[in-house]
C-alpha angles and dihedrals in degrees: 000000000000126000143207131215125306113285144166137256113204141171128064100268095042094041096048092046091051091050091050099046109030130077118257094243090065092061117075100178142349118222113196120185116241113250100022118149113293096233092052092046090050091052091053092047092050092052092045092051091053090057095037092241126154120232121215114206109215138173119259093254090060091055090044089055093050093051100035089250094304120153098275095161091217099301130093127168121199104213134189096238147311110259134222126203125235105249095207092055092044094052090047088052092052090051092049090052092048089238127158098211131197114224130188119212117196115202105211103320100184104183111083089205089059091048092049092049091048092052089051091055091044089057091048094050100040101251107178097213144344124226121206133172121251094229135054094008140090115269129198107301139157090265090054090049092050094047092047090055091220100321089113087074094055107038115074112231123196125193118207135185098229127021095197093053090045090051092052091048093050091048088057087054091056103265124145119217127217123181133192116240141157089255128036142082117338105262090228088071093053117124105203098182122123128029099339138173122191115201121207119192135223117292093252108018103035121212114350114252096245092051093044089058089062094059118114089205137000121223130202135197109223115230127191099180131090094261110072100194140061132212109268094244092047092049090048090051091053092050095045093053090051086053089050091049091049094050097037107034119182094236 
């Protein structure tokens, strides 16, 4: 595992989930706003006691300062780092387990709210890992953690230097690549079984041309309204539930 700089997890859902699921050594400090509801404060204190963590009661303006006035809901955790998985090791692990994983590759998603929402849907649909580029894209941040409502702790995320090279390498390992585009096969016909990677493009530009050339098939979401585009996280959600339907049919 590799890490980035110290950051914060904030918000009640994300904070409580982090306290429940992560090791104590990953949490530097707990900031709890003075005057929060008693039942919520008791829940935080119980979780902190189990991990032998100290809580610092602080005024709201202190928590506002730590989170740049984001909606922290009275709870902020100072954490050691957000962690990324090593893609090589993860793929080796899948092979050893005889697994046919489903991976999601995000081509330069820049909005951390979109990334957080996507991770939330990944957790809901059983995505095995997410691949993002190291440059010109949102990484794992406190905003992503808050938006994901805790999913950031359960979905492995790998950062790579070059998406095209990573795609070629994964193809050699037996993965099939499907990318979203304005023209292509109707997504409702998509069979997402086997070793599969879905590629979602940038919010404004879509999938970069060099990466698009590597796709085994392009998929499109038909639209009959006046607006011919969807938010990146919404489009990803549509595609992931088609994947879920393909892999877990009702009959």
